[in-house]
CSV table of C-alpha atoms in Angstrom, one decimal:
chain,number,residue,atom,x,y,z
A,1,MET,CA,-53.5,-31.7,-88.1
A,2,PRO,CA,-50.3,-32.0,-85.5
A,3,THR,CA,-50.9,-30.5,-82.2
A,4,VAL,CA,-48.3,-29.0,-80.5
A,5,ARG,CA,-48.2,-29.0,-76.7
A,6,GLY,CA,-46.1,-26.5,-74.8
A,7,MET,CA,-46.0,-23.6,-77.5
A,8,ALA,CA,-47.4,-21.1,-75.0
A,9,ASP,CA,-44.5,-22.0,-72.9
A,10,VAL,CA,-41.9,-21.9,-75.3
A,11,GLN,CA,-43.3,-18.2,-76.1
A,12,ARG,CA,-42.9,-17.0,-72.8
A,13,PHE,CA,-39.5,-18.1,-72.3
A,14,LEU,CA,-38.5,-16.5,-75.4
A,15,ARG,CA,-40.0,-13.6,-74.1
A,16,GLN,CA,-38.1,-13.4,-70.7
A,17,LEU,CA,-34.8,-14.2,-72.4
A,18,PRO,CA,-33.7,-10.8,-73.2
A,19,ALA,CA,-34.3,-9.5,-69.5
A,20,GLU,CA,-33.2,-12.4,-67.9
A,21,ILE,CA,-29.9,-12.1,-70.1
A,22,GLU,CA,-29.4,-8.5,-69.4
A,23,ASN,CA,-30.3,-8.9,-65.6
A,24,LYS,CA,-28.5,-12.2,-64.6
A,25,VAL,CA,-25.5,-12.1,-67.3
A,26,LEU,CA,-24.8,-9.0,-69.0
A,27,ARG,CA,-24.8,-6.8,-65.9
A,28,GLY,CA,-22.7,-9.8,-63.9
A,29,ALA,CA,-20.4,-9.5,-67.0
A,30,ALA,CA,-20.1,-5.9,-66.6
A,31,ARG,CA,-19.6,-6.0,-62.8
A,32,ALA,CA,-16.7,-8.6,-63.5
A,33,GLY,CA,-14.8,-6.4,-65.8
A,34,GLY,CA,-15.4,-3.0,-63.6
A,35,LYS,CA,-13.8,-5.3,-60.6
A,36,ILE,CA,-10.6,-5.4,-62.7
A,37,ILE,CA,-10.7,-1.8,-63.1
A,38,LEU,CA,-11.6,-0.9,-59.5
A,39,ALA,CA,-8.7,-3.2,-58.3
A,40,GLU,CA,-6.2,-1.3,-60.5
A,41,ALA,CA,-7.4,2.0,-59.6
A,42,LYS,CA,-6.9,0.9,-55.8
A,43,GLU,CA,-3.5,-0.4,-56.8
A,44,ARG,CA,-2.3,2.7,-58.5
A,45,SER,CA,-3.9,5.4,-55.7
A,46,VAL,CA,-1.4,6.7,-53.3
A,47,SER,CA,-4.3,7.5,-50.7
A,48,SER,CA,-6.3,5.0,-48.2
A,49,ASP,CA,-9.0,7.9,-48.0
A,50,VAL,CA,-9.4,7.8,-51.9
A,51,ASP,CA,-9.1,3.5,-52.0
A,52,ASP,CA,-12.0,3.5,-49.4
A,53,ALA,CA,-14.3,6.1,-51.2
A,54,LEU,CA,-14.2,4.1,-54.7
A,55,VAL,CA,-17.1,2.6,-55.5
A,56,MET,CA,-18.5,0.8,-58.8
A,57,ARG,CA,-22.0,0.9,-59.9
A,58,SER,CA,-24.0,-0.7,-62.6
A,59,LYS,CA,-27.1,0.6,-64.3
A,60,VAL,CA,-29.4,-0.7,-67.0
A,61,GLU,CA,-31.1,1.9,-68.7
A,62,SER,CA,-33.1,1.3,-72.0
A,63,GLY,CA,-31.4,-1.8,-72.8
A,64,ARG,CA,-27.8,-0.3,-72.2
A,65,ILE,CA,-25.8,-1.7,-69.4
A,66,THR,CA,-23.3,0.8,-67.9
A,67,MET,CA,-20.5,0.1,-65.4
A,68,LYS,CA,-19.3,3.3,-63.5
A,69,ILE,CA,-16.3,3.6,-61.2
A,70,THR,CA,-16.5,6.9,-59.1
A,71,VAL,CA,-15.6,8.0,-55.5
A,72,ARG,CA,-18.0,8.6,-53.1
A,73,LYS,CA,-18.8,12.2,-52.1
A,74,GLY,CA,-16.5,13.4,-49.3
A,75,TRP,CA,-12.9,13.8,-48.3
A,76,GLY,CA,-12.0,11.2,-50.5
A,77,ARG,CA,-13.6,12.6,-53.3
A,78,ALA,CA,-11.5,15.9,-52.7
A,79,ILE,CA,-8.3,14.1,-52.8
A,80,ALA,CA,-8.8,12.0,-55.7
A,81,ASN,CA,-9.7,15.1,-57.7
A,82,TRP,CA,-6.4,16.6,-56.2
A,83,LEU,CA,-4.4,13.5,-57.3
A,84,GLU,CA,-6.2,13.0,-60.4
A,85,TYR,CA,-5.4,16.2,-62.0
A,86,GLY,CA,-2.9,18.2,-59.5
A,87,THR,CA,-3.4,21.3,-58.4
A,88,ASP,CA,-2.5,24.9,-59.4
A,89,ALA,CA,-0.3,26.9,-57.0
A,90,HIS,CA,-2.1,28.9,-54.8
A,91,PHE,CA,-2.6,31.1,-51.6
A,92,ILE,CA,-4.2,29.8,-48.4
A,93,THR,CA,-5.6,32.2,-45.7
A,94,ILE,CA,-8.0,32.0,-42.6
A,95,ALA,CA,-11.2,33.8,-44.0
A,96,LYS,CA,-12.0,36.7,-41.6
A,97,ASP,CA,-15.7,35.2,-40.9
A,98,GLU,CA,-14.0,32.3,-39.7
A,99,ARG,CA,-12.2,34.2,-37.3
A,100,ARG,CA,-15.1,35.8,-35.7
A,101,GLY,CA,-13.0,39.1,-35.0
A,102,MET,CA,-10.0,37.2,-33.4
A,103,SER,CA,-6.3,38.1,-34.7
A,104,VAL,CA,-4.8,35.4,-36.8
A,105,GLY,CA,-2.5,34.5,-33.9
A,106,ARG,CA,-5.4,34.5,-31.2
A,107,PHE,CA,-7.7,32.2,-33.9
A,108,ASN,CA,-4.7,29.7,-34.1
A,109,SER,CA,-4.3,29.6,-30.1
A,110,THR,CA,-8.0,28.7,-29.9
A,111,ALA,CA,-9.0,27.0,-32.9
A,112,LYS,CA,-8.6,23.4,-34.7
A,113,ARG,CA,-7.6,25.1,-38.0
A,114,THR,CA,-4.8,26.8,-38.0
A,115,MET,CA,-2.0,28.6,-39.7
A,116,ILE,CA,0.9,26.6,-38.2
A,117,ILE,CA,3.2,24.1,-40.0
A,118,GLY,CA,6.1,22.4,-38.2
A,119,GLY,CA,5.1,24.5,-35.0
A,120,LYS,CA,5.6,27.5,-36.2
A,121,PHE,CA,3.1,30.1,-36.8
A,122,ILE,CA,3.2,31.2,-40.4
A,123,GLY,CA,1.2,34.3,-40.8
A,124,GLU,CA,-2.6,35.0,-42.1
A,125,THR,CA,-1.6,33.7,-45.7
A,126,VAL,CA,0.4,30.7,-46.6
A,127,PHE,CA,1.7,30.3,-50.7
A,128,HIS,CA,1.4,26.7,-51.8
A,129,PRO,CA,3.2,25.8,-54.7
A,130,GLY,CA,0.6,23.5,-55.9
A,131,ALA,CA,0.7,19.7,-56.5
A,132,LYS,CA,1.9,17.4,-59.4
A,133,PRO,CA,-0.9,15.1,-60.4
A,134,HIS,CA,-0.8,11.3,-59.5
A,135,PRO,CA,-3.5,10.1,-62.0
A,136,PHE,CA,-5.1,6.6,-61.1
A,137,LEU,CA,-8.7,6.2,-62.6
A,138,ARG,CA,-7.7,6.8,-66.4
A,139,PRO,CA,-4.7,4.9,-66.4
A,140,SER,CA,-6.5,2.0,-64.5
A,141,LEU,CA,-8.9,1.7,-67.9
A,142,ASP,CA,-5.9,2.4,-70.2
A,143,LEU,CA,-4.0,-0.4,-68.6
A,144,LYS,CA,-6.6,-3.1,-67.7
A,145,GLY,CA,-9.1,-2.5,-70.4
A,146,ASP,CA,-8.3,-5.2,-72.4
A,147,GLU,CA,-8.4,-7.4,-69.4
A,148,ALA,CA,-11.8,-6.3,-68.1
A,149,ILE,CA,-13.3,-7.0,-71.8
A,150,ALA,CA,-11.7,-10.5,-71.2
A,151,ALA,CA,-13.0,-10.7,-67.6
A,152,ALA,CA,-16.5,-10.1,-69.0
A,153,GLN,CA,-16.3,-12.1,-71.8
A,154,SER,CA,-15.4,-15.2,-69.4
A,155,TYR,CA,-18.4,-14.4,-67.5
A,156,ILE,CA,-20.8,-14.6,-70.2
A,157,ILE,CA,-19.3,-17.9,-71.7
A,158,ALA,CA,-19.5,-19.4,-68.1
A,159,HIS,CA,-23.0,-18.2,-67.8
A,160,ILE,CA,-24.6,-19.0,-70.8
A,161,THR,CA,-24.7,-23.0,-71.5
A,162,PRO,CA,-26.7,-25.2,-73.6
A,163,SER,CA,-29.0,-26.1,-70.8
A,164,GLY,CA,-29.7,-22.5,-69.7
A,165,ILE,CA,-28.9,-19.0,-68.3
A,166,LEU,CA,-27.0,-19.6,-64.7
A,167,ALA,CA,-27.6,-17.1,-62.5
A,168,GLY,CA,-24.4,-15.2,-60.9
A,169,ALA,CA,-22.8,-16.3,-58.0
A,170,GLU,CA,-22.9,-12.9,-56.3
A,171,PRO,CA,-26.0,-10.6,-55.5
A,172,GLU,CA,-26.3,-8.1,-58.4
A,173,GLY,CA,-25.9,-5.2,-55.9
A,174,ASP,CA,-24.7,-1.3,-57.2
A,175,ASP,CA,-21.7,-1.3,-54.9
A,176,ALA,CA,-18.9,-3.5,-54.7
C-alpha cells in the first residue's frame, strides 16, 4: 500500500485558499477598480471640499466583497449632495432663536452669520433661485466602469500565478 506524505499540509492549504484569495487578491482587485472610479469622481467634482472628503472603503461580508466610494460626513458631504442633485429654489432667513432677541440689522453687525451679500444688507429673508446639478459620482461609474473592471481583472491575473498567490503591494486598509 502506498504512503502519502504531506497530505495534511495539502488539505490545510486547500482549506485556507478561499480566505487567502478573498483577503489578498479579491479585495485588492476591488480596490484597484475602485481607485479608477475615485480618481474620475475627483476629476469631475467642482469642489475641493468634496475632493478632500471622498473616500473608498472595501468590506468583506459573508463571502461578498464590496467597494464603496462615498463622502465623509461634514461640510464636504453637504456640498456633494448639492452638486450631485442640485437644489430647489428656497428662502433663506435668520432663525429667531439664533438672533437671541436682536434685530436682523444688529445681528448682522455683531455675528459671523449675516444676511449681507456684496457688502449690502439684504433684509431678514432672501430668495435663493436654486442650483443646477453637477453630478460627479454616478457619471464616474458610468464612464469608468469598464476600465475599473479591467483594472480588477489585471490585479487578479497579476496576483494569482502558477507559483502561488502573491500578496498585494499595498496594505489592505479601508481608506484610500
